[in-house]
Short mmCIF file of C-alpha atoms in Angstrom, two decimals:
data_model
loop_
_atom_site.label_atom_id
_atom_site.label_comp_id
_atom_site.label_asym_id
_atom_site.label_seq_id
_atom_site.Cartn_x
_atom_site.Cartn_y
_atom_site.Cartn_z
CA UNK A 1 26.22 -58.60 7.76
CA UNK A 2 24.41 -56.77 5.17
CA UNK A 3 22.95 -53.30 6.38
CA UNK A 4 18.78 -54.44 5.76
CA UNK A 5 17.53 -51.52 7.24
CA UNK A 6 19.77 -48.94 4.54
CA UNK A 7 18.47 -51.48 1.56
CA UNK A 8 14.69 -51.10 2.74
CA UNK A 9 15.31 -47.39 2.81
CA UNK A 10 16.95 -46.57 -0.66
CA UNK A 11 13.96 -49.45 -2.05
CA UNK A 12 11.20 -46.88 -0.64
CA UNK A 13 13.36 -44.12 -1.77
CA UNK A 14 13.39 -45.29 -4.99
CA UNK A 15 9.55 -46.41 -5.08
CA UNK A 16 8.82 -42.54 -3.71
CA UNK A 17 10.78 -41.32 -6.68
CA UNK A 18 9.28 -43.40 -9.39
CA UNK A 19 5.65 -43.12 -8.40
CA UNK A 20 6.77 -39.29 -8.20
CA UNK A 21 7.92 -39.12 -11.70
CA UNK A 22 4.72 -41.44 -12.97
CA UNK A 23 2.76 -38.71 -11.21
CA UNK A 24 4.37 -36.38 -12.87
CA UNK A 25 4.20 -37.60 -15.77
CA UNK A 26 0.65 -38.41 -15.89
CA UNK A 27 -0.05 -34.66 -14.83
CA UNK A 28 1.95 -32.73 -17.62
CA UNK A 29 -0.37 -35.49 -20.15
CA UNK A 30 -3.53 -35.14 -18.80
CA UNK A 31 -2.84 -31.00 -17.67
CA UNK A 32 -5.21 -28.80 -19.94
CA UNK A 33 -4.51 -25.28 -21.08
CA UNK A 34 -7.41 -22.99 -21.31
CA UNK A 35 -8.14 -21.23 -25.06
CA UNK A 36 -6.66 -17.47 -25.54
CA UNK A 37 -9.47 -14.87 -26.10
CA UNK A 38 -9.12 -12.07 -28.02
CA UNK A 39 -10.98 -9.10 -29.11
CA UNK A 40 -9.87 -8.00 -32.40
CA UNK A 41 -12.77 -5.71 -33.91
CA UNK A 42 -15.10 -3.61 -32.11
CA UNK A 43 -16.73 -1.01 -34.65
CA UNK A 44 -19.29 1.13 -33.96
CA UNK A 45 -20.06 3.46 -37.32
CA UNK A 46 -22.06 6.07 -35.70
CA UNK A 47 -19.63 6.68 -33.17
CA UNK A 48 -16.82 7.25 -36.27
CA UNK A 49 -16.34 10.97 -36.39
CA UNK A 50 -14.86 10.73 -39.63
CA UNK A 51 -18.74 9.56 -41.19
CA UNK A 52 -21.49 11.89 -42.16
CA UNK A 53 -24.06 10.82 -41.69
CA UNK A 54 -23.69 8.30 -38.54
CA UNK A 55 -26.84 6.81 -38.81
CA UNK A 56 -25.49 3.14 -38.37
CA UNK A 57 -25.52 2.13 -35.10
CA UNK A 58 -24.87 -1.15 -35.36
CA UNK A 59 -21.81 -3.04 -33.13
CA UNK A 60 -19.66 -5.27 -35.40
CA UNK A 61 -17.09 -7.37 -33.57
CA UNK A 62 -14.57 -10.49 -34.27
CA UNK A 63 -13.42 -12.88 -31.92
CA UNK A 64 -10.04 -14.64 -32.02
CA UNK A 65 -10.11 -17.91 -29.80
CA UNK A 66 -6.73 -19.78 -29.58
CA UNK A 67 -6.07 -23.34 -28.56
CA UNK A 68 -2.68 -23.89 -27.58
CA UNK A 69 -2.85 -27.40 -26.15
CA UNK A 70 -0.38 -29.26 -28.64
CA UNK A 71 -1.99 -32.70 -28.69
CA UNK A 72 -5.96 -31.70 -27.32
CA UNK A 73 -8.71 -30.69 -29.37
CA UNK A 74 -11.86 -28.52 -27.93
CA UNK A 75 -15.14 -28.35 -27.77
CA UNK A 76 -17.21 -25.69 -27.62
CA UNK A 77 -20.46 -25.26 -26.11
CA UNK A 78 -22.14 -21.85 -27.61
CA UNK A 79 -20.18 -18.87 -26.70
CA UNK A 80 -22.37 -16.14 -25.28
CA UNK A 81 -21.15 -12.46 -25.73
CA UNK A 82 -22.23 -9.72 -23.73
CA UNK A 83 -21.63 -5.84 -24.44
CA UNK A 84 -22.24 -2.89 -21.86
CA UNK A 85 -21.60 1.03 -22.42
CA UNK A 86 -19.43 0.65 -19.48
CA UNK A 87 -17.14 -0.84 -17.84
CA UNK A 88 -19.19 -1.30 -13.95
CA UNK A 89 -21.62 -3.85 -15.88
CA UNK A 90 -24.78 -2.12 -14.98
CA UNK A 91 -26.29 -1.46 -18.46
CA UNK A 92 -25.94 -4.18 -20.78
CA UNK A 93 -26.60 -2.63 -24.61
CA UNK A 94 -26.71 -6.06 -26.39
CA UNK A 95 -25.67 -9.51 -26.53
CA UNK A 96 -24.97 -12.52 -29.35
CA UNK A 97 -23.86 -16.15 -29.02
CA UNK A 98 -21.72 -17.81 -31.27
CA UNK A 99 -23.13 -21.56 -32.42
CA UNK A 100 -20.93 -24.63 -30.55
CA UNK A 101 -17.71 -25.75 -32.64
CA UNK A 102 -14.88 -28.03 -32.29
CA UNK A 103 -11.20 -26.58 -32.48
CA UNK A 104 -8.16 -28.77 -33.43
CA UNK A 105 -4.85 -28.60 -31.38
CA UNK A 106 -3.14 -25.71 -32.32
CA UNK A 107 -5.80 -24.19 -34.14
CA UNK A 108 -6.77 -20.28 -34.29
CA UNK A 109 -10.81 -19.36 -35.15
CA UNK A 110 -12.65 -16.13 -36.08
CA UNK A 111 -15.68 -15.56 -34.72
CA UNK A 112 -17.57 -12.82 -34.41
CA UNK A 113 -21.31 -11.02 -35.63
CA UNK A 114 -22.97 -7.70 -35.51
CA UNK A 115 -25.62 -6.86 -33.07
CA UNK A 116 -28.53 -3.69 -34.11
CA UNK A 117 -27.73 -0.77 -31.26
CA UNK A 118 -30.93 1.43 -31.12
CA UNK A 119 -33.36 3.12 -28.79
CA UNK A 120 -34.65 -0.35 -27.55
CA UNK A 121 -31.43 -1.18 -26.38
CA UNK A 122 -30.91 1.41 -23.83
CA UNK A 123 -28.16 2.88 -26.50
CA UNK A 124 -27.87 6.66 -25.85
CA UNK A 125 -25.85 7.18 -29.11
CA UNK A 126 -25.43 10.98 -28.40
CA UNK A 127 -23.60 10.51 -24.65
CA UNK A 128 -21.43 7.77 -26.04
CA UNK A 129 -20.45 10.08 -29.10
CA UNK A 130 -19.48 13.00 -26.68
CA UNK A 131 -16.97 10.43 -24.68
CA UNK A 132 -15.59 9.50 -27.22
CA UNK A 133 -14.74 12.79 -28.25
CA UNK A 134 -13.33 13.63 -24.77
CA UNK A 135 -11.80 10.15 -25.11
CA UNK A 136 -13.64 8.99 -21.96
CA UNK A 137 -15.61 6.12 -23.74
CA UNK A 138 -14.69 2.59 -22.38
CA UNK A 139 -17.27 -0.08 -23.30
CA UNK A 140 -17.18 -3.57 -21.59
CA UNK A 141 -16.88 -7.15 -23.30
CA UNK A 142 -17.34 -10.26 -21.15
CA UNK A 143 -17.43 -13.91 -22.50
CA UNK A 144 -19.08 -16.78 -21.30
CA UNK A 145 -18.96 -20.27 -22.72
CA UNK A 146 -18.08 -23.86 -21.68
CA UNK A 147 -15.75 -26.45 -22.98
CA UNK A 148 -14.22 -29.93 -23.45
CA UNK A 149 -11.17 -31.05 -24.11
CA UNK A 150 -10.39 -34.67 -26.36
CA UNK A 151 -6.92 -36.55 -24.97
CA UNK A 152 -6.40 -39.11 -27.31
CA UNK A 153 -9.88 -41.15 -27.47
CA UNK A 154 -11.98 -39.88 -24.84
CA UNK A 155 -13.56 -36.38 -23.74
CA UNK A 156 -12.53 -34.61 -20.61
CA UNK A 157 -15.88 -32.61 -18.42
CA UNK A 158 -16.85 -29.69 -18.95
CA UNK A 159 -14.67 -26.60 -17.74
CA UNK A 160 -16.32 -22.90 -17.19
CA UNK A 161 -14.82 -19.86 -19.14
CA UNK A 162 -15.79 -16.74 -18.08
CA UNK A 163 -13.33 -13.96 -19.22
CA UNK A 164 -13.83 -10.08 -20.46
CA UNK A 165 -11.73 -6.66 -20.58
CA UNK A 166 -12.40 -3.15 -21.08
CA UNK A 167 -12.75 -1.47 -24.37
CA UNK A 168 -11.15 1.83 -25.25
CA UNK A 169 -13.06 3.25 -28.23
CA UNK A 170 -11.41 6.18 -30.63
CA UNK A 171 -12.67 8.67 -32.99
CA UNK A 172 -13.21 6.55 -35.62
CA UNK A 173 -15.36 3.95 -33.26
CA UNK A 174 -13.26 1.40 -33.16
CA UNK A 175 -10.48 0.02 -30.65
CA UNK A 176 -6.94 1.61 -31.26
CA UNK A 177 -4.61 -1.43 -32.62
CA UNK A 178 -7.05 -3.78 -34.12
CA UNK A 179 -3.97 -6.44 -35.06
CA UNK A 180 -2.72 -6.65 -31.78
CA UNK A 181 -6.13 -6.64 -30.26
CA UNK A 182 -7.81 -6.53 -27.02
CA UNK A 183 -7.06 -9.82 -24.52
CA UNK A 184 -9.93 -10.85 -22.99
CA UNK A 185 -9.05 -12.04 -19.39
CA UNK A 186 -9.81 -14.02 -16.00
CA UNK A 187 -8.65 -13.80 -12.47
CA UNK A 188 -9.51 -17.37 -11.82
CA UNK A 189 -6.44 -18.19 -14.40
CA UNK A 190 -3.88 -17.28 -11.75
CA UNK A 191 -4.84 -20.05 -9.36
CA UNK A 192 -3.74 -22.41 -12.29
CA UNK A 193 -0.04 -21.34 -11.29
CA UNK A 194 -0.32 -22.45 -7.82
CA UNK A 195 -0.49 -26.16 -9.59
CA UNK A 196 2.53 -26.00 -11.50
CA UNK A 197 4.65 -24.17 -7.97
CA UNK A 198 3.67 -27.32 -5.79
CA UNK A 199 4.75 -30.20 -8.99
CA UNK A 200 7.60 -28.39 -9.01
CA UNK A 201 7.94 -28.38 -4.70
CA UNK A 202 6.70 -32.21 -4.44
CA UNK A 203 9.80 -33.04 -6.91
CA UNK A 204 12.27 -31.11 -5.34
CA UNK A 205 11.30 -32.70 -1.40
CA UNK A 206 11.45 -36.31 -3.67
CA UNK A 207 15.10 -35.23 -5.23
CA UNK A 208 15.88 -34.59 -1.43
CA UNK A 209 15.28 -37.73 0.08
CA UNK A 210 17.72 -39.78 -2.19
#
């Protein structure tokens, strides 16, 4: 007599597995990879030891933003950029926000502006000057914007991007390797790991059961 009970148990087996790999499946399409943020020019003339005179104290930066989702385009609400003289976040010296945009898949863009540091400000242009001549001077860059993704026809919400880094400035008031620039990072992108570690544990218990 046929063994029912072993045939009912490779049939669920089998189910368990497929809806597994469906799930799977459906994860790696719908699963989202946040944009790369870069800082890749931070000049500040008057702080540019090599100038006489250093009477321009404006801040003129460039943003590289990265989308490396191979088949998602993004949208992006307007990107607000904040600068401080330091890099504990108590004095801000001066903000700008970059107008919303859509990226293709794969796509690099350049943003970036130039923001008027003066008196009004809270800019003390001497103090900086001195650090930077002791090589002391770190200046802070945080970034705040929102975005959605497009999979195929439709629009995902909207996800919250809030990243920054310090800023080491040199003697000519800039940051030291322009090309490779400055990578502008979160903490909250290390809990996206802990997604891909239990995929991965979920198909290796389903693998098991077979």
């Amino acid at each position: 007599m046929p063994d029912s009970g072993g045939g009912c148990c490779r049939c669920c087996c089998s189910f368990i597995f497929t809806l597994g790999l469906t799930a799977l499946f459906l994860w790696l399409s719908l699963r989202v990879s946040k944009p790369k943020c870069s800082l890749h020019k931070f000049y500040i003339p008057a702080l540019n030891h090599s100038l006489n005179p250093r009477g321009n104290t404006s801040l003129i930066f460039q943003l590289r933003l990265e989308n490396t989702n191979k088949d998602k385009g993004v949208y992006y609400d307007p990107v607000n950029v904040t600068f401080f003289d330091n890099p504990t976040r108590n004095h801000s010296i001066g903000n700008f926000t970059i107008t919303k945009f859509h990226q293709g898949h794969k796509k690099k863009a350049t943003k970036g502006g130039e923001i008027s540091l003066n008196s009004s400000s809270g800019f003390d242009q001497e103090a900086v000057f001195r650090a930077v001549s002791n090589g002391s001077a770190v200046f802070r860059v945080d970034m705040v914007t929102s975005v959605k993704y497009k999979i195929m026809f439709w629009k995902t919400k909207r996800y919250k991007i809030i990243v920054g880094a310090d800023v080491n400035i040199t003697t000519q008031g800039s940051i030291s390797d322009p090309k490779k620039g400055v990578r502008l990072k979160s903490d909250a992108a290390k809990f996206g790991k802990l997604g891909i570690f239990w995929v991965g544990f979920l198909f290796f218990v389903l693998i098991n059961l077979l």
